PDB file of C-alpha atoms in Angstrom:
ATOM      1  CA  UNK A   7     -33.704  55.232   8.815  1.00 52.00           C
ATOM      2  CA  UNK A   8     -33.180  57.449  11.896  1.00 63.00           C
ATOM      3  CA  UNK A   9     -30.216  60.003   9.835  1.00 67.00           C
ATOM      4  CA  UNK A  10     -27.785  58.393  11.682  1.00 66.00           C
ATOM      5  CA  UNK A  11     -25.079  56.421   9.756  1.00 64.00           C
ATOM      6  CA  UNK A  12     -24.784  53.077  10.190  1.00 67.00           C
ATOM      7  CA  UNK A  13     -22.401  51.257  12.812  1.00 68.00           C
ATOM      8  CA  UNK A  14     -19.519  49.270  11.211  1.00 74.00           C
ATOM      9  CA  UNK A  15     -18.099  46.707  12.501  1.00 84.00           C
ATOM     10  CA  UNK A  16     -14.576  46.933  13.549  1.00 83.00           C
ATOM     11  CA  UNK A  17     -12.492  44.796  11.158  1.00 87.00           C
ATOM     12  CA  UNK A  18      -8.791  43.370  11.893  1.00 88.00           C
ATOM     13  CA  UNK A  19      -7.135  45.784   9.532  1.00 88.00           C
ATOM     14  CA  UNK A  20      -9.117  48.492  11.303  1.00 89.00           C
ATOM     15  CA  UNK A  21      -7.378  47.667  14.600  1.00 91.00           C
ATOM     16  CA  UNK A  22      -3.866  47.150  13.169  1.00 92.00           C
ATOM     17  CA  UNK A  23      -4.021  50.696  11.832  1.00 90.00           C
ATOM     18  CA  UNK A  24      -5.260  51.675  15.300  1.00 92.00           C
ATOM     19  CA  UNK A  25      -2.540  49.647  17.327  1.00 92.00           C
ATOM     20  CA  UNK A  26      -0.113  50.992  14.561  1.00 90.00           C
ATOM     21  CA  UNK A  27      -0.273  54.783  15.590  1.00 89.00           C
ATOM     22  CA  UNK A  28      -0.171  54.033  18.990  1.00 92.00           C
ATOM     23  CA  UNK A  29       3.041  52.107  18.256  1.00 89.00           C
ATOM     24  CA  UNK A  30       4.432  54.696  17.206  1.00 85.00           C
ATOM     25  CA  UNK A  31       3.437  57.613  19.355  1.00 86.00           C
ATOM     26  CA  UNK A  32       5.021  55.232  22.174  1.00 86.00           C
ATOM     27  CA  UNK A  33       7.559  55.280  19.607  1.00 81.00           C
ATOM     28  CA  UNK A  34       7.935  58.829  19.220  1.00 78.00           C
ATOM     29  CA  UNK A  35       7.671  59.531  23.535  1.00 81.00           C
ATOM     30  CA  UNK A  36       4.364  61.275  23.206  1.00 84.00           C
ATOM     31  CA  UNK A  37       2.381  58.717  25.214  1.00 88.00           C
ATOM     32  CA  UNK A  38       3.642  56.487  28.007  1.00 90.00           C
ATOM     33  CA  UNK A  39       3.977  53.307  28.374  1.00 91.00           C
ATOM     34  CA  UNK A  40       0.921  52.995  30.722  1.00 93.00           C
ATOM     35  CA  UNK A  41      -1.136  54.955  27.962  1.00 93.00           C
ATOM     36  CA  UNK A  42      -0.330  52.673  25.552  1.00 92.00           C
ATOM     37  CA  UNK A  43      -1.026  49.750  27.138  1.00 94.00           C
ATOM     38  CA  UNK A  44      -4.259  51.350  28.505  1.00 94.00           C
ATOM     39  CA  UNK A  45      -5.476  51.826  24.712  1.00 93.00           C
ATOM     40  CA  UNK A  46      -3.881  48.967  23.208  1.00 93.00           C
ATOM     41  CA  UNK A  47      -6.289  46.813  25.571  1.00 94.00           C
ATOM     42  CA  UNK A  48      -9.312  49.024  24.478  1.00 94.00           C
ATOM     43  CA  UNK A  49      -8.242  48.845  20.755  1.00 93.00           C
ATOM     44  CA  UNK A  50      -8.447  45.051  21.543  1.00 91.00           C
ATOM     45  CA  UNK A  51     -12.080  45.051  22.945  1.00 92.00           C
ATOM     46  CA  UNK A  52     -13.534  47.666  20.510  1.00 91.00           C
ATOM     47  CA  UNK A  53     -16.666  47.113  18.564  1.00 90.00           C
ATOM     48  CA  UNK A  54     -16.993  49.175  15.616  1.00 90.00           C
ATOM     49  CA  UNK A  55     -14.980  51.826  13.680  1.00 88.00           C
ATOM     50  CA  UNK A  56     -16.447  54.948  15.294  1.00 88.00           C
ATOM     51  CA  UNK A  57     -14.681  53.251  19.212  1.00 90.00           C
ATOM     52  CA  UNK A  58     -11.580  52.859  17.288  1.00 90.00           C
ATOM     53  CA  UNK A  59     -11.497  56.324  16.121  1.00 89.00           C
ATOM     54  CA  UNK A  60     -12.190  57.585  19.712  1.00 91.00           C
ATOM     55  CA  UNK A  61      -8.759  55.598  21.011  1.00 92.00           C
ATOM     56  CA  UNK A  62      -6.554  57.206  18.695  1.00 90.00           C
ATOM     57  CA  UNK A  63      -8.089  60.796  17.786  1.00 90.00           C
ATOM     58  CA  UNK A  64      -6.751  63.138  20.348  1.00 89.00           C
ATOM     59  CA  UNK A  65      -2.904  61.984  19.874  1.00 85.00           C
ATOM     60  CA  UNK A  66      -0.594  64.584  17.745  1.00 75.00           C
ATOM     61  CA  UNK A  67       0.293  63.838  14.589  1.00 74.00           C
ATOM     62  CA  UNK A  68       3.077  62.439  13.819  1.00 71.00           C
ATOM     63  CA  UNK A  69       5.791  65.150  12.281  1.00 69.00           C
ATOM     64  CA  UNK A  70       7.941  65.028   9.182  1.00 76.00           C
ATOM     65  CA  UNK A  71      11.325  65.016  11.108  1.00 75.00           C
ATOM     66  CA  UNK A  72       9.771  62.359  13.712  1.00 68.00           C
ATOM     67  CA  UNK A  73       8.443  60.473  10.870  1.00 71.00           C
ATOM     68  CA  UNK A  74      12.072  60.663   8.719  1.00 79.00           C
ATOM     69  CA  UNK A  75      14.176  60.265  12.419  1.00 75.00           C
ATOM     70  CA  UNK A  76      12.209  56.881  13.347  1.00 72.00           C
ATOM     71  CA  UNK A  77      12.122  55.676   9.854  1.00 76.00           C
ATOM     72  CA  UNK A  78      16.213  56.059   9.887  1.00 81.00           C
ATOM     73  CA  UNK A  79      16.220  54.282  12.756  1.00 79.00           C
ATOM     74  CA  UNK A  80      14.236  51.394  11.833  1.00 78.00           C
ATOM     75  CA  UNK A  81      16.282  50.673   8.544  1.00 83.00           C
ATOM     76  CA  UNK A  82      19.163  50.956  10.808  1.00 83.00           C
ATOM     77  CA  UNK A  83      17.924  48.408  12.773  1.00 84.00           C
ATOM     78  CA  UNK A  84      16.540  46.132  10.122  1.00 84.00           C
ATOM     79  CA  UNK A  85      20.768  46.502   8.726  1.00 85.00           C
ATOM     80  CA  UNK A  86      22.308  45.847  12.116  1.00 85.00           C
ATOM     81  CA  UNK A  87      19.578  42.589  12.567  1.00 83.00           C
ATOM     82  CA  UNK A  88      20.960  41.422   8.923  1.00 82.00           C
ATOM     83  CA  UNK A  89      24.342  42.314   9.693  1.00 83.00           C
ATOM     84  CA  UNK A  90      24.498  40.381  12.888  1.00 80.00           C
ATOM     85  CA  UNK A  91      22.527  37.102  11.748  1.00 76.00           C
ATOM     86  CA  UNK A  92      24.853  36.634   8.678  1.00 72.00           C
ATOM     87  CA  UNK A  93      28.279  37.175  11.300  1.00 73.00           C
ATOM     88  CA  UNK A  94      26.266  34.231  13.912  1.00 73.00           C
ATOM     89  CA  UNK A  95      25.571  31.893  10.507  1.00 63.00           C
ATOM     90  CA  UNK A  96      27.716  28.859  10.700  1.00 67.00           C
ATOM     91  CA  UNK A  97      30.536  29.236   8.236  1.00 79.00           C
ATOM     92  CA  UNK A  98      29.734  25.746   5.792  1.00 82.00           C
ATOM     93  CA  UNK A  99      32.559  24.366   4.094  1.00 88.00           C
ATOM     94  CA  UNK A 100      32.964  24.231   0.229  1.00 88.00           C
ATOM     95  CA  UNK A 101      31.698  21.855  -1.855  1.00 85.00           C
ATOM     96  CA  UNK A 102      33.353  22.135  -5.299  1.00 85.00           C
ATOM     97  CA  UNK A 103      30.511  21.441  -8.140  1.00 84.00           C
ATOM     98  CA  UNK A 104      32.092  19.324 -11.155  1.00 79.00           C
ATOM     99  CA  UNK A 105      34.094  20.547 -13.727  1.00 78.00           C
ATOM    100  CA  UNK A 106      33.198  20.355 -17.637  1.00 76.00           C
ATOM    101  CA  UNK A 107      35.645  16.787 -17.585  1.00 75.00           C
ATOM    102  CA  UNK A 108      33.371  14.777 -15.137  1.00 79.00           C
ATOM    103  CA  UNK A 109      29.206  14.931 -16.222  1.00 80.00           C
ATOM    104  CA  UNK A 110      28.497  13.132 -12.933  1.00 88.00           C
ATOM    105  CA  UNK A 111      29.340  12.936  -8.935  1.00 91.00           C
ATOM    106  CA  UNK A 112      27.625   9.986  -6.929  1.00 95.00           C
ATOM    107  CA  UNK A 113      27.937  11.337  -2.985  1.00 96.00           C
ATOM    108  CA  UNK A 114      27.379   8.834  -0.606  1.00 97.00           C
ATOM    109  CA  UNK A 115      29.082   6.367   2.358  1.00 96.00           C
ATOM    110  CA  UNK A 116      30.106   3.879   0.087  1.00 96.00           C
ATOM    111  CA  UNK A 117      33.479   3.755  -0.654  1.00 94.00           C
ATOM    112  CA  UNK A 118      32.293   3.425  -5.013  1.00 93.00           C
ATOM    113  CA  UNK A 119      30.877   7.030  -4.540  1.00 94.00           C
ATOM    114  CA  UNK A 120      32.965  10.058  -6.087  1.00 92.00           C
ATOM    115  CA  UNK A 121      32.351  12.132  -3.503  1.00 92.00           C
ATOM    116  CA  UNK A 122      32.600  10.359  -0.320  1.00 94.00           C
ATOM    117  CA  UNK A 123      30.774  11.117   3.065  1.00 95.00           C
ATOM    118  CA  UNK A 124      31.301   9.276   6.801  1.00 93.00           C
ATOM    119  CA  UNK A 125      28.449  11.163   8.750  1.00 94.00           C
ATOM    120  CA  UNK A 126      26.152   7.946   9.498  1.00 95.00           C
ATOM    121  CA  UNK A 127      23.235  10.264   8.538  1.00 96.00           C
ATOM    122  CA  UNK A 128      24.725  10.291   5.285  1.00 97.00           C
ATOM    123  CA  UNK A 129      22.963   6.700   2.821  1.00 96.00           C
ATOM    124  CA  UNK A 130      25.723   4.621   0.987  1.00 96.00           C
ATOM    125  CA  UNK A 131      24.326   5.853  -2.087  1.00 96.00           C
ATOM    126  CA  UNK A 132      22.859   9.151  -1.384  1.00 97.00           C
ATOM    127  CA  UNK A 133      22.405  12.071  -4.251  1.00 96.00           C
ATOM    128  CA  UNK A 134      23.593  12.495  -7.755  1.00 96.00           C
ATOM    129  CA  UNK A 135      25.131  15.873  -8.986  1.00 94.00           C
ATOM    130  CA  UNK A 136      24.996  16.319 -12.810  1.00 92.00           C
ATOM    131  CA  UNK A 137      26.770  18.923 -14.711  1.00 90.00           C
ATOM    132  CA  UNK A 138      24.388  19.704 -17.699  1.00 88.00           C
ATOM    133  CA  UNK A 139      24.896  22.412 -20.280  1.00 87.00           C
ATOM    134  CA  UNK A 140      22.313  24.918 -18.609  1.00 85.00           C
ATOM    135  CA  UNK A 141      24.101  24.208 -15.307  1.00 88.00           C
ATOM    136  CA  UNK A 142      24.214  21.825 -12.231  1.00 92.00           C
ATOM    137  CA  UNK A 143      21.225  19.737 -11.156  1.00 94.00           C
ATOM    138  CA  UNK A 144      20.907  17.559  -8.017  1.00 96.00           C
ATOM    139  CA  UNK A 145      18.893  14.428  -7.626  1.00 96.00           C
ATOM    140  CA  UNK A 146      18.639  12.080  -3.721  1.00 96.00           C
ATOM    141  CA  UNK A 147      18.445   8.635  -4.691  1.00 95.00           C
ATOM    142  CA  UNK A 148      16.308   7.354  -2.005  1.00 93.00           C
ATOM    143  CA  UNK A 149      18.219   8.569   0.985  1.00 95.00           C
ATOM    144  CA  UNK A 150      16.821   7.647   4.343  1.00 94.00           C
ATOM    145  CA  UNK A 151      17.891  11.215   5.923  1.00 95.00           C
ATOM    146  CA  UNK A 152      17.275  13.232   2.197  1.00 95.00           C
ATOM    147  CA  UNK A 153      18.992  15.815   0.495  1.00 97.00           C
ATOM    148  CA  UNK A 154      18.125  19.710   0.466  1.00 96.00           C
ATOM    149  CA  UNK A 155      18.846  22.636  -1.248  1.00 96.00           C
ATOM    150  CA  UNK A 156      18.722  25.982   0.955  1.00 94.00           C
ATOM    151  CA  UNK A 157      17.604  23.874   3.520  1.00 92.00           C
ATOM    152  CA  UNK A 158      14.114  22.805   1.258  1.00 95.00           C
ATOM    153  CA  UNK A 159      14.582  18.658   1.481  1.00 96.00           C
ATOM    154  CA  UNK A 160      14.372  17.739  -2.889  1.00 95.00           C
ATOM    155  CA  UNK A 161      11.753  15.281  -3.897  1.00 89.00           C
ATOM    156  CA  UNK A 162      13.831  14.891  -7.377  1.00 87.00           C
ATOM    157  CA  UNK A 163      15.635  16.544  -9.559  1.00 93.00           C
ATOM    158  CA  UNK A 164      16.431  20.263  -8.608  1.00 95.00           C
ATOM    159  CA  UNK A 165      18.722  23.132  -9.740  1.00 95.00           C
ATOM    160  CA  UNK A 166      21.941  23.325  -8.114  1.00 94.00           C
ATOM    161  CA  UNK A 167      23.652  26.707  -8.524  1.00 93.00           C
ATOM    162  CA  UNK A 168      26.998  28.397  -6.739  1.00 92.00           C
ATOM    163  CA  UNK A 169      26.797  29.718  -3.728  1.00 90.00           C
ATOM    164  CA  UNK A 170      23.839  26.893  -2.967  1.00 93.00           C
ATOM    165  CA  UNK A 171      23.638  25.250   0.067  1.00 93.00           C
ATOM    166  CA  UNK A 172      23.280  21.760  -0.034  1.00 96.00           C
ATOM    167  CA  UNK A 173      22.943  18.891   2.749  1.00 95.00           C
ATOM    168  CA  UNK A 174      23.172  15.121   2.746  1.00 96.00           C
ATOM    169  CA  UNK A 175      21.315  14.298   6.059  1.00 94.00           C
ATOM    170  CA  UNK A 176      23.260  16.097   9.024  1.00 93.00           C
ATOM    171  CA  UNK A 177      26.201  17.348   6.700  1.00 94.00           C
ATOM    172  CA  UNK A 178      25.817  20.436   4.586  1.00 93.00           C
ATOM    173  CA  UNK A 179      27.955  22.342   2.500  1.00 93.00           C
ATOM    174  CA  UNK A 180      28.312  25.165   0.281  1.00 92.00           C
ATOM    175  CA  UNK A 181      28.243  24.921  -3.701  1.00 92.00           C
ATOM    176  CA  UNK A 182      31.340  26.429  -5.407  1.00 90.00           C
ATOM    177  CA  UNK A 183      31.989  26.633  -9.190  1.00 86.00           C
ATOM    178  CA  UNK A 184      34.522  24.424  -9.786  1.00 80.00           C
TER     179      UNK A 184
END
């Protein structure tokens, strides 16, 4: 060996971490935009670890109050993002599980069904709803269009709790306790 140490290869974590400080010094206002994007594409073509370090070594640190100030400002954010996709989520209406009285609920278009449905996506005989003494379960009885549970399409029998959203082909509804 020569005393020099070996070259690494750059990995893909490597150049997150890289693109990840440069995010946020663009972030922060201590680099431009065209400095960024300058570095982002040499973060992009570089080779090993040692290139890497070169991109990102001469920016400042990041400081406590930066670090604290952008991290408020992200979970803000992240709250207003939740906040806004539950208002825009289509209000379902209530589907009342059965009470301790009736053990069973056949939905479906056929007019024999308990709990009867007119959306053509809907099969004459479509699900099952069982009260059992642990809970609620749910079971599609061959439906063309299916049935799901928080929009996962059941195979066979599945868990059906409160609050639940369940569909019968195009027509969903939310689970109440009865």
């Amino acid at each position: 060996m020569d005393g020099r140490p070996p070259v690494v290869r750059a990995s893909d974590g490597d150049r997150d971490r890289a693109l990840r400080v440069l995010s946020e010094r663009v972030a922060e206002g201590r680099i431009s935009t065209d400095t960024f994007e300058r570095r982002v594409d040499l973060v992009l073509r570089a080779r090993n670890e040692a290139e890497l370090a070169d991109i990102v070594e001469d920016l400042p640190p990041t400081g406590r109050v930066v670090a604290r100030l952008t991290g408020l400002v992200s979970s803000v954010s992240r709250a207003t993002a939740r906040v806004e996709a539950a208002w825009r989520a289509p209000r379902l209406p209530r589907f009342t599980l059965p009470p301790e009285g009736l053990g069973r609920i056949v939905v479906g278009r056929a007019p024999g069904c308990h709990f009867l449905l007119t959306d053509v996506t809907v099969s004459r005989v479509h699900a099952e709803i069982r009260r059992t003494p642990d809970g609620w379960t749910i079971t599609d009885l061959g439906s063309m269009n299916g049935t799901r549970v928080n929009g996962r399409r059941i195979l066979g029998l599945a868990r059906l709790h409160p609050g639940d959203q369940v569909g019968f082909g195009e027509t969903s509804f939310v689970a109440t306790a009865p």
